[in-house]
Amino acid sequence: MTITLYDFELSGNCYKLRLLMSILGLPYDIVPVDFFPGREHKADWFLRLNPFGQLPVLKDDDLVLSDSGAILAYLAKKYDASGQWFPDDPAITAEILRWHAVADDITATSSAARLALGYDYDFDIEKSQKGAHRIFRLIDEHLWFGEREGRDWLCAPSHPTTADIACFPYVMLSEEGGISRQDYPALRRWTDRVRRIPGFTVMSGIFPAGPAKVD
Amino acid sequence: MPNAPDPITRNLWHVVAATDELPLGLVETTLLLDTRLALTRGNDGEPVVWLRRDEEQGDEIDAGTIHDRLPVRTAYGYTWTCLGTPADDLFPIPEFAEPDRVNMSCGSIGIHVSAPRAVENFLDMGHFPYVHTDILGSEPHTEVKEYDVEVSEERDEVLATKCRFMQPRAAKSATTAMEVEYVYRVPHPFCSVLYKSCPEDESRRDVIGIFLQPMTEERCRAHLLQSMIDSTSTITDLRRFQQTIFGQDKPILENQYPKKLPLDPRAETPIRADKSAIAYRRWLSQKGITYGVIPQAS
């Protein structure tokens, strides 16, 4: 098998796949796509791979896939021998897909604010920021109650799943969109836990966590 | 109401866009020194800049209908304008014209910090191992060795020379770690140009420019230029390398407080490695720059 990722370094959605592949120890090649300033994701050659003109695209031999959430599910189902990252259990599958949808909402708000402030995109900054705060508040509560029940991750299992990978990048990059995480302590503790998953890797703008406190 | 920019700042040429990225016949909007600007390019490809009225980003426009134009220059792939009375010349980067160089913009990226803070970060080598880990530095090679700084009277620019740093991956074209020599110029209060040893040709230097567009006193856009000796990498590869570095700097810069650069020598505690920053702050002070800085109490 040869996996090729069509990738832009500063894209949180591309990073989701680099992160899962790093955790799974999967080798892959990168084809850099000049998303900014070159807008190469709208070029003819790229639109033939993904007519929606969005990154990332992943090729596994001849199979061409797009949408970061869909690709996370594919990689986990195909290459995660432990079965932990995208479990087969129907209720858990539904739970994970629910959080993949939340991840897309985080992209539509937190990432939109970042693109508007940093990359000159014509998005409504204030509306995007408000939307992100609303989602962060909900996630913070979900995680806060989870911690009381001994649940460290977004979904029910006692280990992380692709739901955590999908939601992580644009939570971490929120400050570039002018969205502080100061008021969300449980959310911040969760980002530290994600950063301590064995095999974790960084992207530009996301730094490693400090060492965990040992009791 | 924002503070009016000091006259020095007002009369400078300021970068506002990568010329090739300005759409022909469509309006682009931006902010310079708290002033709303509109930009476009005519069918001849030449950029036109004017004070924005009710134009919106993406509006169709015929450049020929714009009569109240601001002064415009194109240089180093970028469009420059001035809100006051500009000098005849922009600072020189003679290397840019060398025929075998690969010249490229690497994107114009908004950052929530003053332009002088961004210049100062560009001059700093101390953060390489911590922020650009395994690219521009790595532990335990964290020492910033003694280097020279002078303010060239003749060219009116800050010059730091003999800067040396051990870098795991100094450029896209680097295949091994190398001790890299840097020369930094600050030829404009909001622009800096860096010359660093070129992995492909020992006798020459890669040139990286950072041109800051002060949007407000606490917000700017960084326009990045690379002028490289590299016969193998693609433009996409070279841009990716530079954006990776800049993406690492961005959150560090945006967390600096205060966002304006304090010019009082007692405001922040410098170390030996900050020699170039000290010279830069003093130079800004002597010029009378007050925009984007906290001036020294008189």
Coordinates of C-alpha atoms in Angstrom, one line a residue, chain A residues 8-201:
Chain A
F8 CA -1.2 22.1 3.3
E9 CA 1.0 22.5 6.4
L10 CA -1.1 25.3 8.0
S11 CA -4.5 23.4 7.5
G12 CA -6.0 21.9 10.6
N13 CA -8.0 19.5 8.5
C14 CA -4.9 18.2 6.9
Y15 CA -3.2 18.0 10.3
K16 CA -6.0 15.7 11.5
L17 CA -4.8 13.0 9.1
R18 CA -1.1 13.6 9.8
L19 CA -1.9 13.2 13.5
L20 CA -3.8 10.0 13.2
M21 CA -1.2 8.5 10.8
S22 CA 1.5 9.5 13.2
I23 CA -0.3 7.8 16.1
L24 CA -0.9 4.7 14.1
G25 CA 2.7 4.6 12.8
L26 CA 1.5 4.7 9.2
P27 CA 4.1 5.7 6.6
Y28 CA 2.8 8.1 3.9
D29 CA 4.0 10.5 1.3
I30 CA 3.1 14.2 1.1
V31 CA 2.1 16.2 -2.0
P32 CA 2.2 19.8 -0.9
V33 CA -0.7 21.8 -2.2
D34 CA -0.3 25.6 -2.3
F35 CA -3.6 26.5 -0.7
F36 CA -2.4 29.9 0.3
P37 CA -1.5 32.1 -1.4
G38 CA -1.6 29.9 -4.6
R39 CA -5.3 28.7 -4.2
E40 CA -4.1 25.5 -5.8
H41 CA -7.1 23.6 -4.3
K42 CA -9.2 25.3 -7.0
A43 CA -6.8 24.4 -9.8
D44 CA -8.0 21.9 -12.5
W45 CA -5.7 19.1 -11.5
F46 CA -6.9 19.3 -7.9
L47 CA -10.6 19.6 -8.8
R48 CA -10.2 16.3 -10.7
L49 CA -9.2 14.7 -7.4
N50 CA -11.9 16.5 -5.4
P51 CA -14.5 18.4 -7.3
F52 CA -15.5 20.2 -4.0
G53 CA -12.1 21.9 -4.1
Q54 CA -11.3 21.2 -0.5
L55 CA -8.3 19.8 1.4
P56 CA -7.3 17.2 2.4
V57 CA -7.3 14.5 -0.2
L58 CA -5.8 11.1 0.6
K59 CA -4.9 8.4 -1.9
D60 CA -4.4 4.9 -0.8
D61 CA -3.1 3.1 -3.9
D62 CA -5.8 3.9 -6.5
L63 CA -8.5 4.8 -4.0
V64 CA -9.1 8.6 -3.8
L65 CA -10.8 9.9 -0.6
S66 CA -11.7 13.4 0.6
D67 CA -13.2 15.0 3.7
S68 CA -11.0 14.8 6.8
G69 CA -13.7 13.1 9.0
A70 CA -14.4 10.4 6.4
I71 CA -10.7 9.8 5.9
L72 CA -10.1 9.5 9.7
A73 CA -12.8 6.7 9.8
Y74 CA -11.3 5.0 6.8
L75 CA -7.7 5.0 8.2
A76 CA -8.9 3.8 11.6
K77 CA -11.1 1.0 10.1
K78 CA -8.4 -0.1 7.7
Y79 CA -5.2 0.3 9.6
D80 CA -5.9 0.4 13.4
A81 CA -5.5 -3.2 14.4
S82 CA -6.6 -2.4 18.0
G83 CA -10.0 -1.3 16.7
Q84 CA -10.0 1.5 19.3
W85 CA -9.9 4.6 17.1
F86 CA -13.2 3.8 15.4
P87 CA -14.9 1.0 17.2
D88 CA -17.5 -1.2 15.5
D89 CA -20.1 -1.0 18.3
P90 CA -23.1 0.8 16.6
A91 CA -23.8 3.1 19.5
I92 CA -20.2 4.2 19.7
T93 CA -20.0 4.6 15.9
A94 CA -23.0 7.0 16.1
E95 CA -21.4 8.9 19.0
I96 CA -18.2 9.3 17.0
L97 CA -20.0 10.5 13.9
R98 CA -21.9 13.0 16.0
W99 CA -18.6 14.5 17.2
H100 CA -17.2 14.4 13.6
A101 CA -20.2 16.7 12.8
V102 CA -19.2 18.9 15.8
A103 CA -15.7 19.1 14.4
D104 CA -17.2 20.4 11.1
D105 CA -19.0 23.1 13.1
I106 CA -15.7 24.0 14.8
T107 CA -14.2 24.3 11.3
A108 CA -17.1 26.5 10.2
T109 CA -16.6 28.9 13.2
S110 CA -13.1 28.8 14.8
S111 CA -11.3 28.0 11.5
A112 CA -13.4 30.6 9.6
A113 CA -12.4 33.3 12.2
R114 CA -8.7 32.3 11.8
L115 CA -8.9 32.4 8.0
A116 CA -10.6 35.8 8.1
L117 CA -8.1 37.4 10.5
G118 CA -4.9 35.7 9.2
Y119 CA -5.6 34.8 5.6
D120 CA -7.8 37.6 4.3
Y121 CA -10.9 35.5 3.9
D122 CA -14.2 37.4 3.6
F123 CA -16.0 35.7 6.6
D124 CA -18.0 37.4 9.3
I125 CA -15.4 37.5 12.1
E126 CA -17.7 38.3 15.0
K127 CA -20.3 35.8 14.1
S128 CA -17.7 33.1 13.7
Q129 CA -16.1 33.9 17.0
K130 CA -19.5 33.8 18.8
G131 CA -20.3 30.5 17.1
A132 CA -17.0 29.0 18.3
H133 CA -17.6 30.2 21.9
R134 CA -21.0 28.6 21.9
I135 CA -19.6 25.3 20.8
F136 CA -16.6 25.5 23.2
R137 CA -19.0 26.1 26.1
L138 CA -20.9 23.0 25.2
I139 CA -17.8 20.9 24.8
D140 CA -16.4 22.2 28.1
E141 CA -19.5 21.2 29.9
H142 CA -19.5 17.8 28.3
L143 CA -15.9 17.2 29.3
W144 CA -16.3 18.7 32.8
F145 CA -19.1 16.3 33.6
G146 CA -17.2 13.5 31.9
E147 CA -14.2 14.1 34.2
R148 CA -16.6 13.7 37.2
E149 CA -17.6 10.3 35.8
G150 CA -14.1 9.3 35.0
R151 CA -14.4 9.8 31.3
D152 CA -11.4 11.6 29.8
W153 CA -12.4 11.7 26.1
L154 CA -15.3 13.0 24.0
C155 CA -16.9 9.6 23.5
A156 CA -17.8 6.8 26.0
P157 CA -14.8 4.5 25.6
S158 CA -11.9 4.7 28.1
H159 CA -9.5 5.6 25.2
P160 CA -9.4 8.4 22.6
T161 CA -11.2 7.9 19.3
T162 CA -11.2 9.7 15.9
A163 CA -13.7 12.1 17.5
D164 CA -10.9 13.6 19.7
I165 CA -8.6 13.8 16.6
A166 CA -11.3 15.5 14.6
C167 CA -12.2 18.2 17.2
F168 CA -8.6 18.9 18.4
P169 CA -6.9 21.1 15.7
Y170 CA -9.3 24.0 15.4
V171 CA -9.8 24.1 19.1
M172 CA -6.0 24.5 19.5
L173 CA -5.8 27.1 16.7
S174 CA -8.7 29.1 18.0
E175 CA -6.6 32.0 19.4
E176 CA -5.4 32.7 15.8
G177 CA -9.1 33.5 15.2
G178 CA -9.2 35.7 18.3
I179 CA -11.1 33.0 20.4
S180 CA -9.6 32.6 23.8
R181 CA -9.9 29.3 25.6
Q182 CA -9.4 30.9 29.0
D183 CA -12.9 30.3 30.2
Y184 CA -13.0 26.6 29.3
P185 CA -10.8 24.7 31.8
A186 CA -12.1 21.2 31.0
L187 CA -11.5 21.9 27.3
R188 CA -8.0 22.9 28.0
R189 CA -7.3 19.8 30.2
W190 CA -8.6 17.7 27.3
T191 CA -6.2 19.4 24.8
D192 CA -3.4 18.5 27.2
R193 CA -4.5 14.8 27.2
V194 CA -4.7 14.7 23.4
R195 CA -1.2 16.1 23.3
R196 CA 0.1 13.3 25.5
I197 CA -1.3 10.5 23.3
P198 CA 1.7 8.3 22.3
G199 CA 2.7 9.1 18.7
F200 CA 1.3 12.7 19.0
T201 CA 2.8 15.1 16.5

